[in-house]
Amino acid sequence: MKVGICDPIASEGIEILKKEDFEVVDLSELPKEELPNHVTDLDAIIIRSATKVRKEIIDAGKNLKVIGRAGVGLDNVDVEYAKSKGIKVINTPGATSISVAELTIGLLLAVMRKIAYADREMRNGAWPKKKCKGIEMYGKTMGIIGIGRIGREVAKRAKAFGMNVIYYDIYHLDESTEKELEIEFRDLDALISEADVITLHVPLVPETKHLIDRERIAKMKDGAIIINAARGGIVDEDALYDALKSGKLYGAALDVYENEPLKESKLFELDNIVLTPHIGAQAEEGQTRAGIEVAKKIVKVLKS
Ligand code: NAD
């Protein structure tokens, strides 16, 4: 069996494939447009987010049985077309949940305590102590929208900081899970008006596009905070800009954007927003878990 590595994965994952005597072909250094010429005799390919698996690659991969994505989102794979050709598409949904949850808390602390702003100012020669009075997480209410794998990990961490946690999701958690996590359900409107911090952990689907729009921001508490480490487009960036500029919101943090990579934005003018370049899953441990999980799943498919 031949497995092509289109984007680098953890070496632990490669070892698993080699132990099965699979031939591992490193294609990660190739220009992406050349990939179709190199997949014809492969049984599987492994990707992360950089490689886009569209019709061209799928058609060229005459032997392909499985496409493995080390990570969660499958936006970069034409899943339906692959399936129509009998190719399985697998991913590693839980491997990086803790990485994303930790980044979410990091972003919240950075906003509340103005950490990124302070760092920027000091490097410019300032000592902005007076401008850096922040607020605490303790005692505030966090509203989690989307209580899936990542949302639950965020809830646990927020509780450890002494926050009250409420959530909204299309699925209600069962009572024992709510009790265990010490969180309460609210409908969306109630969550929006009650939370001091709103953090998003839903997928981007038509129903969640601009879920946080101008109207909903207006209904939030004055001085509230929005964190989006889920997908760009769930928060309306124009409405967010206006609310940050006017002081309606205390602050915000984004890890994901409507257009990535984000190279130019009026958001860059603002000091009360923290921006990171889609690094939620970029933690060593999460990547290792994803590499191992994708390799194990590829082995399972190829051996069946
Ligand atoms: P998950 O599927 O475990 O959880 C998503 C939750 O959203 C589910 O509980 C689901 O019921 C809920 N949901 C779906 N549609 C909804 C709607 N219309 N209204 C309310 N709730 C809805 O997913 P996850 O693994 O927790 O991932 C959550 C998000 O984080 C996804 O958008 C994912 O793409 C993103 N993510 C980002 C990064 C990053 O690098 N920043 C990394 C991994 C995942």
Coordinates of C-alpha atoms and ligand atoms in Angstrom, one line a residue:
M1 CA 0.0 0.0 0.0
K2 CA 1.2 3.5 -0.8
V3 CA 0.3 6.5 1.2
G4 CA 1.1 10.1 0.1
I5 CA 1.7 12.7 2.7
C6 CA 0.5 16.0 1.1
D7 CA 0.9 18.2 4.2
P8 CA 3.4 17.4 7.0
I9 CA 2.0 15.3 9.9
A10 CA 3.5 14.2 13.2
S11 CA 6.4 11.7 12.9
E12 CA 4.5 9.3 15.2
G13 CA 1.8 9.0 12.6
I14 CA 4.3 8.2 9.8
E15 CA 5.8 5.5 12.1
I16 CA 2.5 3.8 12.4
L17 CA 2.1 3.6 8.6
K18 CA 5.7 2.3 8.2
K19 CA 5.1 -0.4 10.8
E20 CA 2.4 -1.7 8.6
D21 CA 4.9 -1.9 5.7
F22 CA 3.1 0.8 3.8
E23 CA 5.2 2.8 1.5
V24 CA 5.1 6.4 2.6
V25 CA 5.7 9.1 -0.1
D26 CA 6.5 12.6 1.1
L27 CA 4.7 15.0 -1.3
S28 CA 4.6 17.9 1.2
E29 CA 7.3 19.9 -0.5
L30 CA 5.7 19.8 -3.9
P31 CA 4.0 22.8 -5.4
K32 CA 0.3 22.0 -4.9
E33 CA -0.5 22.3 -8.6
E34 CA 1.8 19.3 -9.3
L35 CA 0.0 17.0 -6.9
P36 CA -2.4 15.4 -9.5
N37 CA 0.7 14.0 -11.3
H38 CA 1.9 12.2 -8.2
V39 CA -1.3 10.6 -6.8
T40 CA -2.1 8.1 -9.6
D41 CA -0.7 5.0 -7.9
L42 CA -1.5 6.0 -4.3
D43 CA -3.9 4.1 -2.1
A44 CA -4.3 6.9 0.4
I45 CA -3.4 10.6 0.9
I46 CA -3.0 12.5 4.1
I47 CA -3.7 16.2 4.2
R48 CA -4.0 19.0 6.8
S49 CA -5.5 22.3 5.7
A50 CA -3.0 23.5 3.0
T51 CA -3.9 20.9 0.4
K52 CA -7.2 21.3 -1.4
V53 CA -8.6 18.0 -2.6
R54 CA -10.8 18.9 -5.5
K55 CA -12.0 17.1 -8.6
E56 CA -8.5 17.2 -10.3
I57 CA -6.7 15.3 -7.6
I58 CA -9.7 12.9 -7.0
D59 CA -9.9 12.1 -10.8
A60 CA -6.1 11.6 -11.0
G61 CA -6.1 9.2 -7.9
K62 CA -7.3 6.1 -9.8
N63 CA -6.2 3.9 -6.9
L64 CA -7.3 6.1 -4.1
K65 CA -9.3 4.4 -1.4
V66 CA -9.1 6.9 1.4
I67 CA -8.4 10.6 2.0
G68 CA -7.3 11.3 5.6
R69 CA -7.5 14.8 7.0
A70 CA -5.4 15.3 10.2
G71 CA -7.7 17.9 11.7
V72 CA -11.4 18.7 11.9
G73 CA -12.8 20.8 9.1
L74 CA -13.3 19.2 5.7
D75 CA -13.9 22.5 3.9
N76 CA -10.8 21.7 1.8
V77 CA -12.0 18.4 0.5
D78 CA -14.7 17.8 -2.1
V79 CA -16.3 15.2 0.1
E80 CA -19.4 14.4 -2.0
Y81 CA -17.3 14.0 -5.2
A82 CA -14.8 11.7 -3.4
K83 CA -17.6 9.6 -2.0
S84 CA -19.2 9.3 -5.5
K85 CA -15.9 7.7 -6.6
G86 CA -16.0 5.2 -3.7
I87 CA -13.3 7.1 -1.8
K88 CA -13.6 7.3 2.0
V89 CA -12.9 10.6 3.7
I90 CA -11.9 10.5 7.3
N91 CA -10.8 13.2 9.8
T92 CA -9.7 13.5 13.4
P93 CA -12.4 15.5 15.0
G94 CA -11.4 15.3 18.7
A95 CA -7.6 15.4 18.4
T96 CA -7.2 19.2 18.7
S97 CA -10.2 20.1 20.9
I98 CA -8.0 20.8 24.0
S99 CA -5.6 22.9 21.9
V100 CA -8.5 25.1 20.6
A101 CA -10.1 25.3 24.1
E102 CA -6.8 26.5 25.6
L103 CA -6.3 29.1 22.9
T104 CA -9.9 30.3 23.6
I105 CA -9.0 30.9 27.2
G106 CA -5.7 32.5 26.2
L107 CA -7.5 34.9 23.9
L108 CA -10.0 35.8 26.6
L109 CA -7.3 36.5 29.1
A110 CA -5.4 38.5 26.5
V111 CA -8.5 40.7 25.9
M112 CA -9.5 41.1 29.5
R113 CA -6.0 41.9 30.7
K114 CA -4.9 43.7 27.5
I115 CA -1.8 41.5 27.2
A116 CA -1.2 41.9 23.5
Y117 CA -1.8 45.6 23.7
A118 CA 0.7 46.0 26.6
D119 CA 3.3 43.9 24.7
R120 CA 2.9 46.0 21.6
E121 CA 3.2 49.3 23.5
M122 CA 6.3 48.2 25.5
R123 CA 8.1 47.2 22.3
N124 CA 7.4 50.8 21.1
G125 CA 9.1 52.2 24.1
A126 CA 6.0 52.9 26.2
W127 CA 5.1 51.9 29.8
P128 CA 1.3 51.8 29.4
K129 CA 0.5 50.7 33.0
K130 CA -2.4 53.2 33.4
K131 CA -4.0 52.2 30.1
C132 CA -3.8 48.5 31.0
K133 CA -6.3 48.2 33.8
G134 CA -8.2 45.1 32.9
I135 CA -11.1 42.9 34.2
E136 CA -11.2 39.5 35.8
M137 CA -12.7 36.3 34.5
Y138 CA -13.8 35.4 38.1
G139 CA -17.5 35.8 38.7
K140 CA -18.3 36.7 35.0
T141 CA -20.8 34.8 32.9
M142 CA -19.5 33.0 29.9
G143 CA -22.1 32.1 27.2
I144 CA -20.9 29.2 25.0
I145 CA -22.6 28.9 21.7
G146 CA -22.1 25.3 20.5
I147 CA -21.4 22.8 23.3
G148 CA -19.7 20.1 21.3
R149 CA -16.2 18.7 21.8
I150 CA -14.5 22.1 22.0
G151 CA -17.3 24.0 23.8
R152 CA -17.3 21.4 26.6
E153 CA -13.5 21.7 27.1
V154 CA -13.9 25.5 27.2
A155 CA -16.7 25.2 29.8
K156 CA -14.4 23.1 32.1
R157 CA -11.6 25.7 31.9
A158 CA -14.0 28.6 32.4
K159 CA -15.4 27.0 35.5
A160 CA -11.9 26.5 36.9
F161 CA -11.5 30.3 36.6
G162 CA -14.6 30.8 38.7
M163 CA -16.9 31.8 35.8
N164 CA -20.6 31.0 35.6
V165 CA -21.2 29.2 32.4
I166 CA -24.4 29.1 30.3
Y167 CA -24.7 27.5 26.8
Y168 CA -26.9 27.4 23.7
D169 CA -26.9 24.6 21.2
I170 CA -29.4 23.1 18.8
Y171 CA -29.1 19.9 21.0
H172 CA -29.8 20.1 24.7
L173 CA -27.2 18.2 26.8
D174 CA -28.7 15.6 29.1
E175 CA -29.2 16.6 32.7
S176 CA -26.3 14.5 34.1
T177 CA -23.8 16.1 31.6
E178 CA -25.1 19.6 32.5
K179 CA -24.6 18.8 36.2
E180 CA -21.2 17.4 35.7
L181 CA -20.1 20.4 33.7
E182 CA -22.0 22.8 36.0
I183 CA -23.5 24.6 33.1
E184 CA -27.1 25.7 32.2
F185 CA -29.0 25.9 28.9
R186 CA -30.3 29.2 27.7
D187 CA -32.1 29.9 24.4
L188 CA -30.1 32.1 22.1
D189 CA -31.7 35.4 22.9
A190 CA -31.4 34.8 26.7
L191 CA -27.7 33.9 26.3
I192 CA -27.0 36.9 24.2
S193 CA -28.4 39.3 26.8
E194 CA -27.0 37.5 29.9
A195 CA -23.4 36.7 29.0
D196 CA -20.4 38.9 29.8
V197 CA -18.4 36.8 27.3
I198 CA -19.7 35.0 24.3
T199 CA -17.5 32.4 22.8
L200 CA -18.4 30.5 19.6
H201 CA -17.9 26.8 19.0
V202 CA -20.4 26.0 16.2
P203 CA -19.6 24.9 12.6
L204 CA -20.0 27.4 9.8
V205 CA -23.3 26.4 8.1
P206 CA -26.0 28.6 6.6
E207 CA -27.8 28.8 9.9
T208 CA -24.6 30.1 11.7
K209 CA -23.5 32.5 9.0
H210 CA -23.4 35.9 10.8
L211 CA -25.0 34.4 13.8
I212 CA -23.4 37.3 15.7
D213 CA -24.7 40.2 13.6
R214 CA -25.4 43.9 14.3
E215 CA -28.8 43.2 15.8
R216 CA -27.5 40.5 18.2
I217 CA -24.5 42.6 19.2
A218 CA -26.9 45.5 20.1
K219 CA -28.7 43.1 22.4
M220 CA -25.5 42.1 24.2
K221 CA -24.5 43.7 27.5
D222 CA -22.6 46.9 27.3
G223 CA -19.0 46.0 27.8
A224 CA -19.3 42.4 26.7
I225 CA -16.6 40.4 24.9
I226 CA -16.8 38.2 21.9
I227 CA -14.4 35.3 21.1
N228 CA -14.4 33.4 17.8
A229 CA -12.0 30.5 17.4
A230 CA -14.6 28.5 15.4
R231 CA -14.9 29.6 11.8
G232 CA -14.8 32.9 10.0
G233 CA -18.1 34.3 9.0
I234 CA -20.0 33.3 12.2
V235 CA -19.3 36.8 13.4
D236 CA -20.1 39.8 11.1
E237 CA -16.7 41.5 11.0
D238 CA -18.1 44.9 10.0
A239 CA -20.6 44.9 12.8
L240 CA -17.9 43.8 15.2
Y241 CA -15.6 46.6 14.1
D242 CA -18.4 49.2 14.8
A243 CA -19.2 47.8 18.2
L244 CA -15.5 47.8 19.2
K245 CA -14.9 51.2 17.9
S246 CA -18.0 52.7 19.6
G247 CA -17.1 51.1 22.9
K248 CA -20.3 49.0 23.0
L249 CA -18.1 46.0 23.4
Y250 CA -15.2 45.8 25.8
G251 CA -13.2 43.8 23.5
A252 CA -13.0 40.8 21.1
A253 CA -10.6 38.1 19.9
L254 CA -10.6 36.3 16.5
D255 CA -8.6 33.3 15.4
V256 CA -10.7 32.9 12.2
Y257 CA -11.8 35.2 9.5
E258 CA -14.3 35.6 6.7
N259 CA -11.3 35.7 4.3
E260 CA -8.1 33.9 5.2
P261 CA -5.3 34.7 5.2
L262 CA -6.4 38.1 6.5
K263 CA -3.7 40.5 5.3
E264 CA -5.6 43.8 5.5
S265 CA -8.5 44.8 7.7
K266 CA -9.9 47.9 9.5
L267 CA -9.8 45.6 12.6
F268 CA -6.0 46.2 12.6
E269 CA -6.7 49.8 13.7
L270 CA -8.3 48.8 17.0
D271 CA -6.5 48.2 20.3
N272 CA -9.4 46.3 21.9
I273 CA -9.2 43.3 19.6
V274 CA -6.7 40.4 19.7
L275 CA -6.1 38.6 16.4
T276 CA -4.4 35.3 15.8
P277 CA -3.8 33.6 12.4
H278 CA -6.1 30.5 12.7
I279 CA -3.8 28.8 15.2
G280 CA -6.4 27.1 17.3
A281 CA -5.2 23.6 16.5
Q282 CA -1.5 24.6 16.2
A283 CA -0.3 23.0 19.4
E284 CA 2.3 20.2 19.4
E285 CA 0.3 17.8 21.4
G286 CA -2.9 18.3 19.4
Q287 CA -1.0 17.8 16.1
T288 CA 0.6 14.7 17.5
R289 CA -2.8 13.3 18.5
A290 CA -4.1 14.2 15.0
G291 CA -1.2 12.5 13.2
I292 CA -1.5 9.3 15.2
E293 CA -5.3 9.2 14.8
V294 CA -5.3 9.8 11.1
A295 CA -2.6 7.2 10.5
K296 CA -4.5 4.6 12.6
K297 CA -7.7 5.3 10.7
I298 CA -5.9 5.0 7.3
V299 CA -4.5 1.7 8.4
K300 CA -8.0 0.5 9.4
V301 CA -9.5 1.5 6.1
L302 CA -6.7 0.1 3.9
K303 CA -6.6 -3.2 5.8
S304 CA -10.3 -3.8 5.6
Ligands
NAD1 P1 -18.6 19.7 17.3 O1 -19.3 19.1 16.2 O2 -18.1 18.7 18.4 O3 -19.5 20.7 18.1 C1 -20.3 21.7 17.4 C2 -21.5 22.0 18.2 O4 -22.3 23.0 17.5 C3 -22.5 20.7 18.3 O5 -22.8 20.5 19.7 C4 -23.7 21.1 17.4 O6 -24.9 20.6 17.9 C5 -23.6 22.6 17.5 N1 -24.3 23.3 16.4 C6 -24.3 23.0 15.1 N2 -25.1 23.8 14.4 C7 -25.6 24.7 15.3 C8 -26.5 25.8 15.2 N3 -27.0 26.2 14.1 N4 -26.8 26.5 16.4 C9 -26.3 26.1 17.6 N5 -25.5 25.0 17.7 C10 -25.1 24.4 16.6 O7 -17.4 20.6 16.8 P2 -16.0 21.0 17.6 O8 -15.0 20.0 17.3 O9 -16.3 21.4 19.0 O10 -15.6 22.3 16.7 C11 -16.3 23.5 16.9 C12 -15.8 24.6 15.9 O11 -14.5 24.8 16.1 C13 -16.0 24.2 14.4 O12 -16.4 25.3 13.7 C14 -14.6 23.8 14.0 O13 -14.4 24.0 12.6 C15 -13.8 24.8 14.8 N6 -12.4 24.6 14.9 C16 -11.5 25.6 14.9 C17 -10.2 25.4 15.0 C18 -9.2 26.5 14.9 O14 -8.0 26.3 14.5 N7 -9.5 27.7 15.4 C19 -9.7 24.0 15.1 C20 -10.6 23.0 15.2 C21 -12.0 23.3 15.1

